[in-house]
Amino acid sequence: MGQTAPHVCGYLTERFSDDAFGSFAGYREAGGYETARHALNRMTPEEVIAVVKSSGLQGRGGASFPAGLKWSFMPTDDEGPSYLVCNADESEPGSFKDRLLMERGPHQLLEGLLIAAWAVGAETTFLYVRGEYAEAASVLARAIGEARAKGVLGPRALGSDFGHDVVLVRGAGAYICGEETGLLESLEGKKGQPRRKPPYPAQRGAFGRPTTVNNVETFCHVPHILKNGADWFRGIGTEQSPGTLLFGVSGHVVRPGLYELPLGTRLDEILFEYAGGVPGGRRVKGVIPGGISTPILPAGLLDVRMANEFLRERHTLLGTGGIMVMDETTCMVRVGCIASGFFRDESCGQCTQCREGTGWLDQLLHRLERGDGSDGDLALLGDVADKMEGGTICSFADAAAWPVQGLLRHFGDEFAGHVSARGCPLDQSFAL
Ligand SMILES: Cc1cc2nc3c(=O)[nH]c(=O)nc-3n(C[C@H](O)[C@H](O)[C@H](O)COP(=O)(O)O)c2cc1C
Ligand code: SF4
């Protein structure tokens, strides 16, 4: 089992402290697989999609795309095989929710996959797990074996006429393989480079066949929605963003960990009440709300509800819900250096403004950090970031530009201070 315990329980994580929940017997005892049995034997795929659509479930992999709508894009008149892909590549710095979902509740995920596979008519699910997640992969392999042995998976899944299997695939450690078409390339044994779209995966996905790709957390909500109904789900969270979300809190907080809370919970409440605030009596300086790609919020803007409709008003996004907290000692130029180094290393290199832009951002930020930067470098930094947005094969380039834009927007004076002081004026900050 992993090191990080969920602190607050909602429907996804409420049984995670019970080790038995991870086993087939324990999951069955908690009523597990009954919802899938009902769906596969008593509901049509269209009925399942209709419930998920009206629940308003949005994807939890970062883009918040409506899950039911995505499922409805799958062709219904195609005679050949179709596939479901579970994106368990989770490589966004600050995000660790999917790991916990897989390690503590593998059968909850498998039940969600089975229901989704029935809905989209997929004969096989490829469960693509981040290469470094060895524990999650071994827990899942065991769970898949149990599910096969008990007839949950197989030619007559849960006693229905639907045949389905789940194939576990291990990634090899590239962030870009989390982008859905980069993942598909990797799944096919090729270099993990995103594809131009269209065609979208529902038209031409894995091995050229119609494919639906969703995130681990997205699938985990599905059995609960089918069991309790779309209205129940819509009763949690906000009108536009229903349900709970797993917020992973890390950095300068007293109680880092995973918190399952309704979407729309205020960021300052998560930080100060659930995560216990900043240790040592220090003040908070900035918070990245949803993984490294999402623009930072300064201390004065933390009274925001954690849902895209509110975060957008503050020029940031929910992303994957990976909240990273930085206290007053933190040098924001160094934060930029860490982010830019990551994106420089992880760009797949197909698009010029991404390949070149990530390198330029990294060089400029390090020059500023060393004290060799000029006012011209500062202007160039903003210019390069702005020119990276839009027009690339995937949104990695945007994701690389946003953290820099956020840092300049809210901490521009600190960046200018590095030019005038010819180095970092914050002597207590972490070192690079
Ligand atoms: C650079 C990049 C990395 C991504 N990494 C992940 C990831 O690790 N896990 C994930 O579920 N989605 C990731 N995504 C989003 C996927 O492309 C895709 O939108 C998602 O898997 C769809 O699932 P959802 O609709 O359930 O959120 C990434 C996107 C980009 C552009
Ligand atoms: S934006 Fe970057 S990561 Fe995405 S395809 Fe282009 S070069 Fe590759």
XYZ file of C-alpha atoms and ligand atoms in Angstrom:
471
model
C 0.000 0.000 0.000
C 1.157 3.562 -0.679
C 2.377 6.027 1.911
C -0.310 8.655 1.477
C -3.567 8.136 3.323
C -6.801 9.835 2.326
C -7.830 12.169 5.148
C -11.411 12.975 4.295
C -13.905 10.434 3.137
C -16.409 10.760 0.367
C -18.031 7.969 -1.613
C -14.862 7.158 -3.600
C -12.512 6.833 -0.668
C -14.763 6.064 2.286
C -13.631 2.440 2.528
C -9.977 3.003 1.704
C -8.829 2.568 5.299
C -10.235 -0.973 5.228
C -7.587 -3.190 3.609
C -10.252 -5.779 2.734
C -11.822 -3.295 0.297
C -8.872 -3.946 -2.031
C -9.696 -7.653 -2.290
C -12.430 -9.217 -4.394
C -14.146 -10.695 -1.320
C -14.071 -7.394 0.569
C -15.370 -5.458 -2.398
C -18.219 -7.940 -2.924
C -19.087 -7.749 0.763
C -19.465 -3.972 0.388
C -21.978 -4.570 -2.429
C -19.382 -4.244 -5.177
C -20.127 -5.343 -8.760
C -23.912 -5.384 -8.179
C -24.278 -2.104 -10.069
C -22.302 -3.455 -13.015
C -24.332 -6.675 -12.929
C -27.512 -4.612 -13.140
C -26.144 -2.397 -15.919
C -24.888 -5.290 -18.078
C -28.000 -7.431 -17.623
C -30.808 -4.888 -17.323
C -29.754 -1.672 -19.040
C -28.995 -0.857 -22.651
C -25.747 0.981 -23.470
C -27.864 4.010 -24.446
C -29.539 4.009 -21.032
C -26.172 3.921 -19.253
C -24.874 6.792 -21.383
C -28.047 8.777 -20.700
C -27.556 8.479 -16.918
C -23.886 9.471 -17.104
C -24.756 12.373 -19.409
C -27.446 13.720 -17.145
C -25.221 13.311 -14.081
C -22.940 15.990 -15.562
C -19.810 13.937 -14.757
C -16.770 15.717 -16.131
C -13.475 13.995 -16.868
C -10.991 14.134 -14.015
C -7.843 13.852 -16.157
C -7.387 17.615 -16.452
C -9.584 18.902 -19.262
C -12.967 18.408 -17.510
C -14.692 17.191 -20.693
C -18.215 15.738 -20.104
C -17.833 11.949 -19.869
C -21.297 10.932 -21.121
C -20.958 13.174 -24.160
C -17.570 11.620 -24.986
C -19.078 8.138 -24.737
C -21.858 9.109 -27.127
C -19.272 9.911 -29.829
C -18.506 6.197 -30.275
C -19.987 4.853 -33.526
C -22.876 2.421 -33.030
C -22.855 1.023 -36.584
C -19.252 -0.220 -36.638
C -18.941 -3.996 -36.905
C -15.288 -4.319 -35.848
C -13.716 -4.145 -32.401
C -13.865 -1.007 -30.266
C -11.711 -0.239 -27.269
C -11.787 1.507 -23.938
C -8.601 3.000 -22.543
C -8.088 3.867 -18.914
C -5.531 6.633 -18.630
C -3.560 5.797 -15.493
C -0.366 7.518 -16.602
C -0.698 10.179 -13.873
C 2.519 12.146 -14.339
C 1.360 15.697 -13.639
C 3.630 17.006 -10.877
C 1.458 17.554 -7.804
C -1.030 14.829 -8.720
C -1.220 11.472 -6.930
C -4.949 10.713 -6.722
C -5.053 7.961 -9.368
C -2.309 6.040 -7.589
C -4.406 5.899 -4.415
C -7.536 4.948 -6.346
C -5.699 2.034 -7.940
C -3.810 0.877 -4.865
C -6.735 1.061 -2.428
C -9.773 0.431 -4.612
C -8.806 -1.631 -7.672
C -12.202 -3.318 -7.955
C -14.045 0.001 -7.767
C -12.038 1.011 -10.837
C -12.670 -2.325 -12.588
C -16.391 -1.979 -11.975
C -16.344 1.506 -13.501
C -14.406 0.183 -16.487
C -16.835 -2.659 -17.045
C -19.857 -0.355 -17.014
C -18.151 2.123 -19.337
C -17.052 -0.674 -21.682
C -20.653 -1.885 -21.916
C -21.836 1.658 -22.615
C -19.379 2.286 -25.454
C -19.385 -1.276 -26.818
C -15.705 -1.984 -26.151
C -14.558 -5.583 -26.259
C -11.273 -4.835 -24.471
C -10.046 -2.221 -22.007
C -6.397 -1.233 -22.043
C -5.426 -0.050 -18.580
C -2.307 2.040 -19.190
C -0.466 2.505 -15.902
C 2.413 4.903 -15.351
C 5.659 2.916 -15.433
C 6.805 4.088 -11.999
C 3.565 2.898 -10.357
C 4.853 -0.600 -9.607
C 2.636 -1.101 -6.550
C -0.513 0.044 -8.347
C 0.290 -2.239 -11.284
C 0.747 -5.256 -9.058
C -2.475 -4.539 -7.116
C -4.350 -4.194 -10.401
C -2.840 -7.354 -11.877
C -4.063 -9.269 -8.834
C -7.510 -7.682 -9.014
C -7.861 -8.422 -12.746
C -6.902 -12.043 -12.053
C -9.550 -12.272 -9.321
C -12.168 -10.664 -11.558
C -11.415 -13.126 -14.346
C -11.524 -16.094 -11.976
C -14.900 -14.993 -10.592
C -16.510 -14.381 -13.982
C -16.654 -10.599 -13.597
C -14.456 -10.390 -16.682
C -14.499 -12.927 -19.496
C -16.767 -14.148 -22.302
C -19.941 -13.714 -20.216
C -19.105 -10.874 -17.870
C -21.219 -11.047 -14.701
C -23.550 -13.581 -16.325
C -24.445 -11.280 -19.203
C -24.047 -11.747 -22.957
C -21.264 -9.156 -22.911
C -17.712 -10.404 -23.255
C -15.002 -8.205 -21.860
C -11.397 -8.298 -20.697
C -9.013 -5.772 -19.166
C -5.391 -5.741 -20.333
C -2.823 -4.107 -18.086
C -0.135 -2.098 -19.902
C 2.865 -0.516 -18.182
C 4.050 2.889 -19.418
C 7.746 3.686 -19.620
C 8.049 7.012 -17.823
C 7.159 9.840 -20.200
C 4.769 12.626 -19.184
C 3.568 13.022 -22.760
C 2.220 9.454 -22.745
C -0.540 10.829 -20.492
C -1.826 12.909 -23.412
C -4.434 10.597 -24.846
C -3.058 10.229 -28.369
C 0.533 10.025 -27.128
C -0.752 7.223 -24.939
C -2.347 5.476 -27.915
C 0.924 5.628 -29.848
C 2.791 4.192 -26.868
C 0.133 1.511 -26.456
C 0.760 0.485 -30.060
C 4.460 0.137 -29.297
C 5.546 3.380 -30.942
C 7.244 6.530 -29.662
C 4.782 8.413 -27.428
C 4.128 11.378 -29.709
C 0.664 12.956 -29.775
C -1.370 12.659 -32.978
C -2.956 15.463 -34.928
C -6.718 15.636 -34.369
C -9.091 15.014 -36.085
C -9.500 12.112 -36.320
C -10.397 11.876 -32.635
C -9.976 8.592 -30.755
C -13.700 7.799 -31.054
C -13.223 7.774 -34.831
C -9.731 6.283 -35.032
C -8.108 5.374 -31.739
C -6.098 2.380 -30.560
C -4.937 0.212 -33.494
C -7.065 2.353 -35.809
C -10.299 1.364 -34.072
C -12.941 3.488 -32.268
C -11.678 4.157 -28.747
C -12.821 6.032 -25.659
C -10.147 7.335 -23.295
C -10.932 8.414 -19.753
C -9.031 9.014 -16.565
C -8.954 6.598 -13.589
C -10.926 8.914 -11.314
C -13.565 9.504 -13.988
C -14.240 5.761 -14.202
C -14.341 5.386 -10.417
C -17.335 7.757 -10.171
C -19.375 5.691 -12.614
C -20.614 2.828 -10.362
C -21.699 5.380 -7.748
C -23.615 7.423 -10.312
C -25.372 4.350 -11.709
C -26.171 3.077 -8.235
C -27.434 6.326 -6.711
C -28.708 8.149 -9.785
C -27.820 11.280 -11.714
C -29.794 13.548 -9.352
C -27.861 12.281 -6.344
C -24.599 13.111 -8.115
C -25.857 16.529 -9.155
C -26.701 17.198 -5.507
C -22.975 17.175 -4.677
C -20.595 19.898 -5.836
C -21.722 22.894 -7.894
C -24.368 23.221 -10.574
C -21.796 23.234 -13.373
C -19.280 20.910 -11.715
C -21.037 18.077 -9.892
C -19.589 15.386 -7.651
C -16.570 15.130 -5.424
C -12.970 15.521 -6.484
C -9.837 14.037 -5.001
C -7.671 16.996 -4.038
C -4.029 16.044 -3.553
C -2.421 18.595 -1.247
C 1.366 18.853 -1.076
C 4.097 21.344 -0.219
C 4.197 23.628 2.811
C 1.190 22.302 4.741
C 0.838 20.610 8.108
C -1.198 17.679 6.780
C -0.357 16.864 3.154
C -2.501 14.139 1.619
C -5.526 13.285 -0.404
C -8.845 14.951 0.413
C -12.070 13.887 -1.237
C -14.334 16.926 -1.148
C -17.239 18.318 -3.170
C -16.239 20.361 -6.181
C -16.702 23.989 -5.259
C -15.053 23.662 -1.835
C -13.058 26.813 -1.169
C -9.301 26.617 -1.687
C -8.513 28.449 1.566
C -10.769 26.003 3.432
C -8.860 23.036 1.973
C -5.570 24.667 2.800
C -6.233 25.938 6.313
C -8.964 23.673 7.699
C -8.277 20.316 6.092
C -4.529 20.509 5.443
C -3.847 22.422 8.671
C -2.290 25.534 7.121
C 1.388 26.347 6.722
C 3.763 24.873 9.334
C 5.975 26.915 11.645
C 3.639 29.910 11.794
C 4.821 31.061 8.376
C 2.498 32.715 5.888
C 1.354 31.258 2.604
C 2.771 32.978 -0.477
C 1.263 31.164 -3.430
C -0.734 28.079 -4.326
C -0.784 26.105 -7.566
C -4.370 24.833 -7.601
C -4.426 21.890 -9.996
C -1.029 20.435 -10.877
C 2.055 22.173 -12.272
C 0.315 23.248 -15.513
C -2.245 25.428 -13.755
C -1.325 29.078 -13.116
C -0.431 29.980 -9.539
C -2.672 32.020 -7.211
C -1.131 34.473 -4.748
C -2.119 34.532 -1.049
C -4.746 37.223 -1.608
C -6.748 35.155 -4.110
C -7.232 31.905 -2.211
C -10.867 32.593 -1.302
C -11.930 30.871 -4.500
C -14.182 27.858 -4.957
C -12.430 24.894 -6.526
C -14.387 24.469 -9.749
C -13.487 25.700 -13.221
C -16.291 28.251 -13.436
C -14.796 30.106 -10.439
C -11.114 29.438 -11.045
C -11.328 30.759 -14.623
C -12.346 34.151 -13.218
C -8.940 34.158 -11.523
C -7.074 33.102 -14.668
C -6.411 29.588 -13.540
C -7.924 26.101 -13.745
C -8.850 23.032 -11.730
C -6.549 20.725 -13.725
C -6.079 17.477 -11.843
C -6.777 18.957 -8.396
C -3.123 18.674 -7.331
C -2.773 21.596 -4.917
C 0.827 22.711 -4.271
C 1.339 25.141 -1.421
C 4.324 27.487 -1.069
C 5.164 29.524 2.009
C 6.658 33.007 2.273
C 10.260 31.755 2.013
C 9.725 30.407 -1.500
C 11.527 32.018 -4.432
C 9.045 32.179 -7.290
C 11.781 32.392 -9.926
C 13.074 29.045 -8.670
C 9.545 27.650 -8.834
C 9.530 28.756 -12.472
C 12.912 27.068 -13.033
C 11.622 23.765 -11.694
C 8.488 23.907 -13.844
C 10.350 24.955 -16.981
C 13.024 22.264 -16.537
C 10.299 19.659 -16.347
C 8.538 20.873 -19.498
C 11.826 21.250 -21.405
C 12.694 17.638 -20.636
C 9.235 16.258 -21.387
C 8.363 18.023 -24.672
C 8.104 15.413 -27.413
C 9.655 17.898 -29.840
C 7.229 17.665 -32.760
C 6.079 21.326 -32.673
C 8.562 24.168 -33.048
C 7.077 26.581 -30.512
C 6.944 23.826 -27.900
C 10.372 22.326 -28.572
C 12.108 25.706 -28.815
C 9.846 27.611 -26.407
C 10.315 25.250 -23.477
C 14.104 25.515 -23.914
C 13.953 29.315 -24.070
C 11.761 29.585 -20.969
C 14.156 27.365 -19.069
C 17.256 29.302 -20.161
C 15.715 32.695 -19.380
C 14.452 31.635 -15.972
C 17.805 30.168 -14.979
C 19.584 33.306 -16.184
C 17.297 35.438 -14.010
C 17.803 33.111 -11.063
C 21.614 33.286 -11.383
C 21.471 37.081 -11.398
C 22.557 37.404 -15.040
C 19.141 38.494 -16.305
C 18.163 41.881 -17.747
C 14.883 43.768 -18.120
C 14.970 42.608 -21.748
C 15.098 38.962 -20.605
C 12.066 39.560 -18.436
C 10.099 40.984 -21.355
C 11.302 38.134 -23.581
C 10.178 35.575 -21.005
C 6.587 36.837 -21.163
C 6.744 37.124 -24.940
C 7.999 33.559 -25.455
C 5.327 32.183 -23.086
C 2.566 34.078 -24.915
C 3.759 32.843 -28.323
C 3.745 29.199 -27.216
C -0.015 29.140 -26.691
C -2.309 27.631 -29.321
C -1.534 26.033 -32.659
C 0.400 23.007 -31.430
C -0.504 19.347 -31.916
C -1.424 18.958 -28.256
C -1.934 21.307 -25.324
C 1.426 20.512 -23.708
C 2.847 23.806 -25.020
C -0.015 25.745 -23.388
C 0.556 23.805 -20.190
C 4.234 24.794 -20.267
C 3.444 28.478 -20.835
C 0.695 28.870 -18.211
C 2.831 28.481 -15.068
C 5.253 31.152 -16.331
C 2.400 33.503 -17.247
C 0.857 33.002 -13.789
C 4.145 33.663 -12.008
C 4.742 36.858 -14.017
C 1.163 38.020 -13.460
C 1.303 37.744 -9.682
C 4.999 37.876 -8.826
C 6.330 40.187 -11.549
C 7.936 42.453 -8.912
C 9.878 39.547 -7.488
C 11.142 38.662 -10.965
C 12.189 42.295 -11.514
C 13.867 42.189 -8.073
C 16.098 39.369 -9.338
C 17.284 41.657 -12.131
C 17.950 44.682 -9.898
C 19.552 42.628 -7.078
C 21.506 40.562 -9.628
C 20.394 37.363 -7.930
C 17.842 35.924 -5.559
C 16.970 38.372 -2.779
C 15.232 35.652 -0.732
C 17.908 34.075 1.433
C 15.606 31.512 3.074
C 14.248 29.962 -0.115
C 14.835 26.356 -1.100
C 17.888 25.972 -3.316
C 17.821 24.647 -6.840
C 0.597 16.856 -21.745
C -0.628 16.168 -21.259
C -0.519 15.198 -20.280
C -1.663 14.536 -19.823
N -1.541 13.601 -18.839
C -2.634 12.950 -18.403
C -2.528 11.927 -17.406
O -1.445 11.620 -16.911
N -3.678 11.299 -17.020
C -4.897 11.611 -17.566
O -5.898 11.000 -17.208
N -5.026 12.566 -18.503
C -3.925 13.224 -18.939
N -4.062 14.161 -19.922
C -5.406 14.385 -20.507
C -5.703 13.326 -21.578
O -5.191 13.778 -22.828
C -7.200 13.096 -21.728
O -7.840 14.323 -21.894
C -7.796 12.377 -20.546
O -7.165 11.145 -20.300
C -9.269 12.111 -20.801
O -9.873 11.596 -19.647
P -11.044 12.361 -18.889
O -11.960 12.926 -19.944
O -11.682 11.302 -18.068
O -10.400 13.432 -18.087
C -2.933 14.851 -20.381
C -3.033 15.832 -21.370
C -1.898 16.483 -21.800
C -2.020 17.542 -22.856
S 2.836 20.565 -28.090
Fe 4.830 19.803 -27.439
S 4.402 17.820 -26.496
Fe 2.554 18.358 -27.737
S 2.927 17.407 -29.724
Fe 3.766 19.471 -29.853
S 5.944 19.241 -29.282
Fe 4.893 17.403 -28.628
